[in-house]
PDB file of C-alpha atoms in Angstrom:
ATOM      1  CA  MET A  59     118.196 -87.932  50.387  1.00  0.00           C
ATOM      2  CA  ILE A  60     119.701 -87.986  47.033  1.00  0.00           C
ATOM      3  CA  LEU A  61     119.365 -84.409  46.163  1.00  0.00           C
ATOM      4  CA  GLU A  62     119.965 -82.604  49.653  1.00  0.00           C
ATOM      5  CA  GLY A  63     120.217 -78.798  49.278  1.00  0.00           C
ATOM      6  CA  LYS A  64     120.311 -79.222  45.475  1.00  0.00           C
ATOM      7  CA  LYS A  65     118.968 -76.336  43.715  1.00  0.00           C
ATOM      8  CA  ILE A  66     117.391 -77.762  40.525  1.00  0.00           C
ATOM      9  CA  LEU A  67     116.034 -75.432  37.767  1.00  0.00           C
ATOM     10  CA  VAL A  68     113.258 -77.269  35.986  1.00  0.00           C
ATOM     11  CA  THR A  69     111.794 -76.045  32.367  1.00  0.00           C
ATOM     12  CA  GLY A  70     108.926 -77.447  30.496  1.00  0.00           C
ATOM     13  CA  ILE A  71     106.249 -78.228  32.814  1.00  0.00           C
ATOM     14  CA  VAL A  72     102.811 -77.521  31.042  1.00  0.00           C
ATOM     15  CA  ASN A  73     100.696 -79.665  33.548  1.00  0.00           C
ATOM     16  CA  ARG A  74     100.614 -82.225  36.180  1.00  0.00           C
ATOM     17  CA  HIS A  75     100.853 -84.705  33.421  1.00  0.00           C
ATOM     18  CA  SER A  76     104.507 -83.355  31.852  1.00  0.00           C
ATOM     19  CA  ILE A  77     107.256 -85.784  32.812  1.00  0.00           C
ATOM     20  CA  ALA A  78     109.074 -82.268  33.744  1.00  0.00           C
ATOM     21  CA  PHE A  79     106.357 -81.751  36.360  1.00  0.00           C
ATOM     22  CA  SER A  80     107.139 -85.427  37.922  1.00  0.00           C
ATOM     23  CA  ILE A  81     110.876 -84.496  37.998  1.00  0.00           C
ATOM     24  CA  ALA A  82     110.307 -81.594  39.783  1.00  0.00           C
ATOM     25  CA  GLU A  83     108.265 -83.199  42.563  1.00  0.00           C
ATOM     26  CA  ARG A  84     110.192 -85.956  42.888  1.00  0.00           C
ATOM     27  CA  ALA A  85     113.605 -83.991  42.654  1.00  0.00           C
ATOM     28  CA  GLN A  86     111.358 -81.910  45.973  1.00  0.00           C
ATOM     29  CA  ALA A  87     110.868 -85.064  48.043  1.00  0.00           C
ATOM     30  CA  GLN A  88     114.657 -86.015  47.484  1.00  0.00           C
ATOM     31  CA  GLY A  89     115.635 -82.709  48.959  1.00  0.00           C
ATOM     32  CA  ALA A  90     115.989 -80.778  46.227  1.00  0.00           C
ATOM     33  CA  GLU A  91     114.846 -76.748  45.897  1.00  0.00           C
ATOM     34  CA  VAL A  92     113.320 -76.042  42.493  1.00  0.00           C
ATOM     35  CA  LEU A  93     112.251 -73.452  40.541  1.00  0.00           C
ATOM     36  CA  LEU A  94     110.250 -73.552  37.053  1.00  0.00           C
ATOM     37  CA  THR A  95     110.477 -71.546  33.658  1.00  0.00           C
ATOM     38  CA  SER A  96     107.787 -70.691  31.633  1.00  0.00           C
ATOM     39  CA  PHE A  97     106.178 -68.085  29.042  1.00  0.00           C
ATOM     40  CA  GLY A  98     104.211 -66.628  26.830  1.00  0.00           C
ATOM     41  CA  ARG A  99     100.393 -68.056  27.211  1.00  0.00           C
ATOM     42  CA  VAL A 100     101.583 -71.333  29.050  1.00  0.00           C
ATOM     43  CA  LYS A 101     102.685 -69.889  31.779  1.00  0.00           C
ATOM     44  CA  ARG A 102      99.371 -69.526  33.591  1.00  0.00           C
ATOM     45  CA  MET A 103      99.079 -73.313  33.478  1.00  0.00           C
ATOM     46  CA  THR A 104     102.496 -73.475  34.264  1.00  0.00           C
ATOM     47  CA  GLU A 105     101.699 -71.677  37.816  1.00  0.00           C
ATOM     48  CA  ARG A 106      98.933 -73.357  38.025  1.00  0.00           C
ATOM     49  CA  SER A 107     100.685 -77.079  37.967  1.00  0.00           C
ATOM     50  CA  ALA A 108     103.187 -75.308  40.248  1.00  0.00           C
ATOM     51  CA  ALA A 109     100.409 -74.599  42.803  1.00  0.00           C
ATOM     52  CA  ARG A 110     100.248 -78.822  43.329  1.00  0.00           C
ATOM     53  CA  LEU A 111     104.007 -78.870  44.487  1.00  0.00           C
ATOM     54  CA  ASP A 112     105.028 -78.754  48.052  1.00  0.00           C
ATOM     55  CA  PRO A 113     106.189 -76.004  48.047  1.00  0.00           C
ATOM     56  CA  ALA A 114     104.794 -74.169  45.277  1.00  0.00           C
ATOM     57  CA  PRO A 115     108.233 -72.630  43.437  1.00  0.00           C
ATOM     58  CA  ASP A 116     107.943 -69.708  41.823  1.00  0.00           C
ATOM     59  CA  VAL A 117     108.127 -69.806  37.758  1.00  0.00           C
ATOM     60  CA  LEU A 118     110.655 -67.812  36.022  1.00  0.00           C
ATOM     61  CA  GLU A 119     109.799 -65.982  32.630  1.00  0.00           C
ATOM     62  CA  LEU A 120     112.213 -67.760  29.939  1.00  0.00           C
ATOM     63  CA  ASP A 121     111.550 -68.462  26.458  1.00  0.00           C
ATOM     64  CA  VAL A 122     115.060 -69.735  25.521  1.00  0.00           C
ATOM     65  CA  ASN A 123     114.876 -68.444  21.962  1.00  0.00           C
ATOM     66  CA  SER A 124     115.352 -64.812  23.553  1.00  0.00           C
ATOM     67  CA  ASP A 125     119.250 -63.828  24.407  1.00  0.00           C
ATOM     68  CA  ALA A 126     117.511 -61.170  27.035  1.00  0.00           C
ATOM     69  CA  ASP A 127     115.236 -63.933  28.560  1.00  0.00           C
ATOM     70  CA  VAL A 128     118.373 -66.011  28.683  1.00  0.00           C
ATOM     71  CA  ALA A 129     120.689 -63.251  30.128  1.00  0.00           C
ATOM     72  CA  THR A 130     117.397 -62.262  33.027  1.00  0.00           C
ATOM     73  CA  VAL A 131     116.984 -65.647  34.154  1.00  0.00           C
ATOM     74  CA  ARG A 132     120.768 -66.032  34.867  1.00  0.00           C
ATOM     75  CA  ASP A 133     121.049 -62.900  36.896  1.00  0.00           C
ATOM     76  CA  GLU A 134     117.854 -63.620  38.915  1.00  0.00           C
ATOM     77  CA  LEU A 135     119.070 -67.335  39.646  1.00  0.00           C
ATOM     78  CA  ARG A 136     122.242 -65.308  40.924  1.00  0.00           C
ATOM     79  CA  GLU A 137     120.200 -63.108  42.748  1.00  0.00           C
ATOM     80  CA  ARG A 138     117.797 -65.638  44.410  1.00  0.00           C
ATOM     81  CA  TRP A 139     120.324 -68.453  45.014  1.00  0.00           C
ATOM     82  CA  GLY A 140     124.007 -67.439  43.623  1.00  0.00           C
ATOM     83  CA  THR A 141     124.541 -70.565  42.605  1.00  0.00           C
ATOM     84  CA  VAL A 142     122.809 -73.549  40.486  1.00  0.00           C
ATOM     85  CA  ASP A 143     123.408 -77.248  41.304  1.00  0.00           C
ATOM     86  CA  GLY A 144     121.324 -78.911  37.788  1.00  0.00           C
ATOM     87  CA  ALA A 145     119.031 -77.571  35.352  1.00  0.00           C
ATOM     88  CA  VAL A 146     116.440 -80.337  33.504  1.00  0.00           C
ATOM     89  CA  HIS A 147     115.724 -79.001  29.396  1.00  0.00           C
ATOM     90  CA  ALA A 148     112.554 -80.025  28.487  1.00  0.00           C
ATOM     91  CA  ILE A 149     111.595 -78.101  26.078  1.00  0.00           C
ATOM     92  CA  ALA A 150     110.717 -79.082  22.422  1.00  0.00           C
ATOM     93  CA  PHE A 151     108.300 -77.422  19.780  1.00  0.00           C
ATOM     94  CA  ALA A 152     107.788 -78.234  15.949  1.00  0.00           C
ATOM     95  CA  PRO A 153     105.197 -76.638  13.915  1.00  0.00           C
ATOM     96  CA  GLY A 154     102.465 -78.358  12.517  1.00  0.00           C
ATOM     97  CA  ASP A 155     103.557 -78.709   9.399  1.00  0.00           C
ATOM     98  CA  ALA A 156     106.806 -79.787  10.193  1.00  0.00           C
ATOM     99  CA  ILE A 157     105.496 -82.975  12.700  1.00  0.00           C
ATOM    100  CA  GLY A 158     102.560 -84.936  11.904  1.00  0.00           C
ATOM    101  CA  GLY A 159     102.382 -84.582   8.438  1.00  0.00           C
ATOM    102  CA  GLU A 160     104.443 -85.089   5.221  1.00  0.00           C
ATOM    103  CA  PHE A 161     108.462 -84.712   5.960  1.00  0.00           C
ATOM    104  CA  MET A 162     109.404 -83.671   2.290  1.00  0.00           C
ATOM    105  CA  ALA A 163     106.542 -81.081   2.185  1.00  0.00           C
ATOM    106  CA  THR A 164     107.696 -78.936   5.365  1.00  0.00           C
ATOM    107  CA  PRO A 165     109.437 -75.617   4.429  1.00  0.00           C
ATOM    108  CA  ARG A 166     112.526 -74.233   5.412  1.00  0.00           C
ATOM    109  CA  GLU A 167     111.331 -72.014   8.552  1.00  0.00           C
ATOM    110  CA  SER A 168     109.675 -74.118  10.154  1.00  0.00           C
ATOM    111  CA  ALA A 169     112.400 -76.932  10.343  1.00  0.00           C
ATOM    112  CA  LYS A 170     114.632 -73.751  11.137  1.00  0.00           C
ATOM    113  CA  VAL A 171     111.756 -73.497  14.269  1.00  0.00           C
ATOM    114  CA  ALA A 172     112.202 -77.047  15.348  1.00  0.00           C
ATOM    115  CA  PHE A 173     115.925 -77.376  15.604  1.00  0.00           C
ATOM    116  CA  GLU A 174     116.479 -73.880  17.451  1.00  0.00           C
ATOM    117  CA  THR A 175     113.679 -74.552  19.888  1.00  0.00           C
ATOM    118  CA  SER A 176     114.655 -78.271  20.561  1.00  0.00           C
ATOM    119  CA  ALA A 177     117.999 -78.250  19.889  1.00  0.00           C
ATOM    120  CA  TYR A 178     119.968 -74.904  20.040  1.00  0.00           C
ATOM    121  CA  SER A 179     118.024 -74.106  23.121  1.00  0.00           C
ATOM    122  CA  TYR A 180     120.082 -77.002  25.390  1.00  0.00           C
ATOM    123  CA  LYS A 181     122.846 -74.523  24.878  1.00  0.00           C
ATOM    124  CA  ALA A 182     120.878 -71.669  25.376  1.00  0.00           C
ATOM    125  CA  LEU A 183     119.508 -72.972  28.788  1.00  0.00           C
ATOM    126  CA  ALA A 184     123.488 -74.000  29.365  1.00  0.00           C
ATOM    127  CA  GLU A 185     124.673 -70.090  29.095  1.00  0.00           C
ATOM    128  CA  ALA A 186     122.065 -69.487  31.501  1.00  0.00           C
ATOM    129  CA  VAL A 187     122.907 -71.652  34.155  1.00  0.00           C
ATOM    130  CA  ALA A 188     126.454 -72.581  33.512  1.00  0.00           C
ATOM    131  CA  PRO A 189     127.873 -69.595  35.115  1.00  0.00           C
ATOM    132  CA  LEU A 190     126.384 -70.461  38.410  1.00  0.00           C
ATOM    133  CA  MET A 191     127.495 -73.954  38.392  1.00  0.00           C
ATOM    134  CA  THR A 192     130.966 -72.819  40.564  1.00  0.00           C
ATOM    135  CA  ASP A 193     131.266 -75.954  42.396  1.00  0.00           C
ATOM    136  CA  GLY A 194     130.166 -78.309  39.592  1.00  0.00           C
ATOM    137  CA  GLY A 195     126.714 -79.056  38.510  1.00  0.00           C
ATOM    138  CA  ALA A 196     124.493 -81.124  36.201  1.00  0.00           C
ATOM    139  CA  LEU A 197     122.382 -80.588  32.736  1.00  0.00           C
ATOM    140  CA  VAL A 198     120.061 -83.357  31.945  1.00  0.00           C
ATOM    141  CA  GLY A 199     117.144 -82.899  28.795  1.00  0.00           C
ATOM    142  CA  LEU A 200     114.960 -85.168  27.571  1.00  0.00           C
ATOM    143  CA  ASP A 201     115.060 -86.991  24.413  1.00  0.00           C
ATOM    144  CA  PHE A 202     113.390 -89.647  22.468  1.00  0.00           C
ATOM    145  CA  ASP A 203     115.222 -92.117  20.163  1.00  0.00           C
ATOM    146  CA  ALA A 204     116.597 -90.484  17.596  1.00  0.00           C
ATOM    147  CA  SER A 205     118.539 -93.065  15.630  1.00  0.00           C
ATOM    148  CA  VAL A 206     115.712 -94.361  13.478  1.00  0.00           C
ATOM    149  CA  ALA A 207     112.918 -92.411  11.678  1.00  0.00           C
ATOM    150  CA  TRP A 208     109.950 -92.461  13.872  1.00  0.00           C
ATOM    151  CA  PRO A 209     106.162 -92.365  11.905  1.00  0.00           C
ATOM    152  CA  THR A 210     105.060 -89.017  11.825  1.00  0.00           C
ATOM    153  CA  TYR A 211     107.525 -87.515  14.107  1.00  0.00           C
ATOM    154  CA  ASN A 212     109.670 -86.197  10.826  1.00  0.00           C
ATOM    155  CA  TRP A 213     111.282 -82.929  11.512  1.00  0.00           C
ATOM    156  CA  MET A 214     110.941 -83.021  15.137  1.00  0.00           C
ATOM    157  CA  GLY A 215     113.479 -86.249  15.057  1.00  0.00           C
ATOM    158  CA  VAL A 216     115.799 -84.653  13.149  1.00  0.00           C
ATOM    159  CA  ALA A 217     115.674 -81.761  15.800  1.00  0.00           C
ATOM    160  CA  LYS A 218     115.992 -84.510  18.587  1.00  0.00           C
ATOM    161  CA  ALA A 219     118.749 -85.909  16.430  1.00  0.00           C
ATOM    162  CA  ALA A 220     120.320 -82.845  16.890  1.00  0.00           C
ATOM    163  CA  LEU A 221     119.978 -82.510  20.593  1.00  0.00           C
ATOM    164  CA  GLU A 222     121.564 -85.523  21.185  1.00  0.00           C
ATOM    165  CA  SER A 223     124.710 -83.738  19.174  1.00  0.00           C
ATOM    166  CA  VAL A 224     124.476 -80.973  21.309  1.00  0.00           C
ATOM    167  CA  ASN A 225     124.656 -83.187  24.249  1.00  0.00           C
ATOM    168  CA  ARG A 226     127.888 -84.616  23.699  1.00  0.00           C
ATOM    169  CA  TYR A 227     129.519 -81.254  22.563  1.00  0.00           C
ATOM    170  CA  LEU A 228     127.992 -79.233  25.968  1.00  0.00           C
ATOM    171  CA  ALA A 229     129.738 -82.718  27.810  1.00  0.00           C
ATOM    172  CA  ARG A 230     133.194 -81.926  26.074  1.00  0.00           C
ATOM    173  CA  ASP A 231     132.551 -78.187  26.753  1.00  0.00           C
ATOM    174  CA  LEU A 232     131.596 -78.143  29.926  1.00  0.00           C
ATOM    175  CA  GLY A 233     133.327 -81.186  31.730  1.00  0.00           C
ATOM    176  CA  PRO A 234     136.346 -79.273  32.510  1.00  0.00           C
ATOM    177  CA  GLN A 235     133.839 -77.402  34.808  1.00  0.00           C
ATOM    178  CA  ARG A 236     132.771 -80.481  36.169  1.00  0.00           C
ATOM    179  CA  ILE A 237     129.393 -79.797  34.808  1.00  0.00           C
ATOM    180  CA  ARG A 238     127.900 -83.291  33.490  1.00  0.00           C
ATOM    181  CA  VAL A 239     125.548 -83.082  30.350  1.00  0.00           C
ATOM    182  CA  ASN A 240     122.974 -85.805  29.723  1.00  0.00           C
ATOM    183  CA  LEU A 241     119.938 -86.837  28.151  1.00  0.00           C
ATOM    184  CA  VAL A 242     117.349 -89.140  28.801  1.00  0.00           C
ATOM    185  CA  SER A 243     115.355 -91.231  25.790  1.00  0.00           C
ATOM    186  CA  ALA A 244     112.402 -92.082  27.373  1.00  0.00           C
ATOM    187  CA  GLY A 245     109.711 -94.125  25.849  1.00  0.00           C
ATOM    188  CA  PRO A 246     106.300 -92.500  24.589  1.00  0.00           C
ATOM    189  CA  VAL A 247     104.811 -90.806  27.543  1.00  0.00           C
ATOM    190  CA  HIS A 248     101.186 -89.738  27.117  1.00  0.00           C
ATOM    191  CA  THR A 249     101.568 -85.431  28.037  1.00  0.00           C
ATOM    192  CA  ALA A 250      99.886 -82.546  26.776  1.00  0.00           C
ATOM    193  CA  ALA A 251     102.616 -82.214  23.649  1.00  0.00           C
ATOM    194  CA  ALA A 252     102.603 -86.081  22.778  1.00  0.00           C
ATOM    195  CA  SER A 253      98.698 -86.336  22.186  1.00  0.00           C
ATOM    196  CA  GLY A 254      99.031 -83.634  19.497  1.00  0.00           C
ATOM    197  CA  ILE A 255     101.566 -85.365  17.350  1.00  0.00           C
ATOM    198  CA  SER A 256      99.358 -87.519  14.904  1.00  0.00           C
ATOM    199  CA  GLY A 257      99.592 -91.483  15.392  1.00  0.00           C
ATOM    200  CA  PHE A 258     101.732 -91.236  18.696  1.00  0.00           C
ATOM    201  CA  SER A 259      98.744 -92.585  20.407  1.00  0.00           C
ATOM    202  CA  ASP A 260      99.072 -95.794  18.566  1.00  0.00           C
ATOM    203  CA  LEU A 261     102.998 -96.095  19.157  1.00  0.00           C
ATOM    204  CA  GLU A 262     102.196 -95.707  22.838  1.00  0.00           C
ATOM    205  CA  GLY A 263     100.023 -98.764  22.744  1.00  0.00           C
ATOM    206  CA  LEU A 264     102.676-101.083  20.449  1.00  0.00           C
ATOM    207  CA  TRP A 265     105.319 -99.887  22.592  1.00  0.00           C
ATOM    208  CA  GLY A 266     104.594-102.205  25.669  1.00  0.00           C
ATOM    209  CA  ASP A 267     104.060-105.052  23.155  1.00  0.00           C
ATOM    210  CA  ALA A 268     108.318-104.360  22.082  1.00  0.00           C
ATOM    211  CA  ALA A 269     109.731-103.310  25.506  1.00  0.00           C
ATOM    212  CA  PRO A 270     111.048-106.767  26.931  1.00  0.00           C
ATOM    213  CA  LEU A 271     110.186-105.040  30.526  1.00  0.00           C
ATOM    214  CA  GLY A 272     107.025-103.429  29.575  1.00  0.00           C
ATOM    215  CA  TRP A 273     106.007 -99.922  29.109  1.00  0.00           C
ATOM    216  CA  ASP A 274     103.563 -98.083  31.014  1.00  0.00           C
ATOM    217  CA  PRO A 275     103.227 -94.791  28.797  1.00  0.00           C
ATOM    218  CA  HIS A 276     100.868 -92.925  31.868  1.00  0.00           C
ATOM    219  CA  ASP A 277     103.934 -93.284  34.054  1.00  0.00           C
ATOM    220  CA  ALA A 278     106.106 -90.546  34.102  1.00  0.00           C
ATOM    221  CA  THR A 279     107.925 -91.182  37.451  1.00  0.00           C
ATOM    222  CA  GLN A 280     109.753 -94.059  35.426  1.00  0.00           C
ATOM    223  CA  VAL A 281     111.712 -91.448  33.506  1.00  0.00           C
ATOM    224  CA  ALA A 282     112.054 -88.883  36.260  1.00  0.00           C
ATOM    225  CA  ASP A 283     113.405 -91.008  38.799  1.00  0.00           C
ATOM    226  CA  ALA A 284     116.353 -91.996  35.913  1.00  0.00           C
ATOM    227  CA  ALA A 285     116.306 -87.816  35.157  1.00  0.00           C
ATOM    228  CA  LEU A 286     116.914 -87.840  39.448  1.00  0.00           C
ATOM    229  CA  PHE A 287     120.404 -89.941  39.282  1.00  0.00           C
ATOM    230  CA  LEU A 288     121.413 -87.695  36.619  1.00  0.00           C
ATOM    231  CA  LEU A 289     121.253 -84.584  38.187  1.00  0.00           C
ATOM    232  CA  SER A 290     122.619 -86.434  41.635  1.00  0.00           C
ATOM    233  CA  ASP A 291     126.021 -86.954  42.728  1.00  0.00           C
ATOM    234  CA  LEU A 292     125.727 -90.515  42.256  1.00  0.00           C
ATOM    235  CA  SER A 293     126.267 -89.790  38.559  1.00  0.00           C
ATOM    236  CA  ARG A 294     129.710 -88.112  38.806  1.00  0.00           C
ATOM    237  CA  ALA A 295     131.402 -89.863  36.348  1.00  0.00           C
ATOM    238  CA  THR A 296     128.626 -89.722  33.472  1.00  0.00           C
ATOM    239  CA  THR A 297     128.495 -87.465  30.940  1.00  0.00           C
ATOM    240  CA  GLY A 298     127.976 -87.040  27.033  1.00  0.00           C
ATOM    241  CA  GLU A 299     125.345 -89.922  27.924  1.00  0.00           C
ATOM    242  CA  ILE A 300     122.159 -90.576  26.460  1.00  0.00           C
ATOM    243  CA  LEU A 301     120.088 -93.136  29.240  1.00  0.00           C
ATOM    244  CA  HIS A 302     117.432 -95.012  27.403  1.00  0.00           C
ATOM    245  CA  VAL A 303     114.395 -94.995  29.503  1.00  0.00           C
ATOM    246  CA  ASP A 304     111.985 -97.089  27.562  1.00  0.00           C
ATOM    247  CA  GLY A 305     111.438-100.817  28.344  1.00  0.00           C
ATOM    248  CA  GLY A 306     114.318-102.285  27.054  1.00  0.00           C
ATOM    249  CA  ALA A 307     112.773-101.147  23.536  1.00  0.00           C
ATOM    250  CA  HIS A 308     115.638 -99.514  21.866  1.00  0.00           C
ATOM    251  CA  ALA A 309     117.756-102.753  22.833  1.00  0.00           C
ATOM    252  CA  VAL A 310     115.359-105.181  20.595  1.00  0.00           C
ATOM    253  CA  GLY A 311     114.170-102.636  18.018  1.00  0.00           C
ATOM    254  CA  ALA A 312     111.295-100.511  16.799  1.00  0.00           C
ATOM    255  CA  PRO A 313     107.968-101.613  17.608  1.00  0.00           C
ATOM    256  CA  PRO A 314     106.203-103.751  15.503  1.00  0.00           C
ATOM    257  CA  GLN A 315     103.708-101.642  12.856  1.00  0.00           C
ATOM    258  CA  GLN A 316     100.315-102.152  12.543  1.00  0.00           C
ATOM    259  CA  GLY A 317      99.315-103.959   9.186  1.00  0.00           C
TER     260      GLY A 317
END
């Protein structure tokens, strides 16, 4: 088992369809001990999802936009585990007027919220766990290809571009501590977050035609397994990377548009 004895913190589970849920489930199957985070009204949903895992992990309170929460989670992880081997960043949010609508009409404050929650939060998570990665470790974030402008994705696409840059800077700064920092750039997966984006269902359907390997938007395990590789010692010489798990669509161009 490639994660035998590893202690892994997983953020961003909303329900069992979340990519993060699949990562947590498969990490446990590969021998990891898992803790989850959530906050606010979503935390109850996360706890219901946690009950489906075996064993059911605890859910820690973490609003990544709260410095106090980041510090509290670090202290709780130190008390529970002492050390942390890996953490999964599966956190993204943009207000409704920053995604799915008109790019040019988005107000400054909404763009700032998208950046802070979806990109700066990766650095915040690193602040929580890096001091506890005393023997090295791995940070893995979930990405959606930010090299092109997608229909309706708008300021979330800008935030993902920032996330990719944060990934590189974290890899630079944390590498001397033997902490690896990588992203998984996934094809569209039918999650609760994705279903709320206007036009995302069309993208799901078109992706399979564009991807040389095909693409199943209802199978989060194909993304989870790549994350497990990056969390494991098998990726011990890999950092600052964006690993595409999208059926190969990124290599042959954007999915065709409906005309």
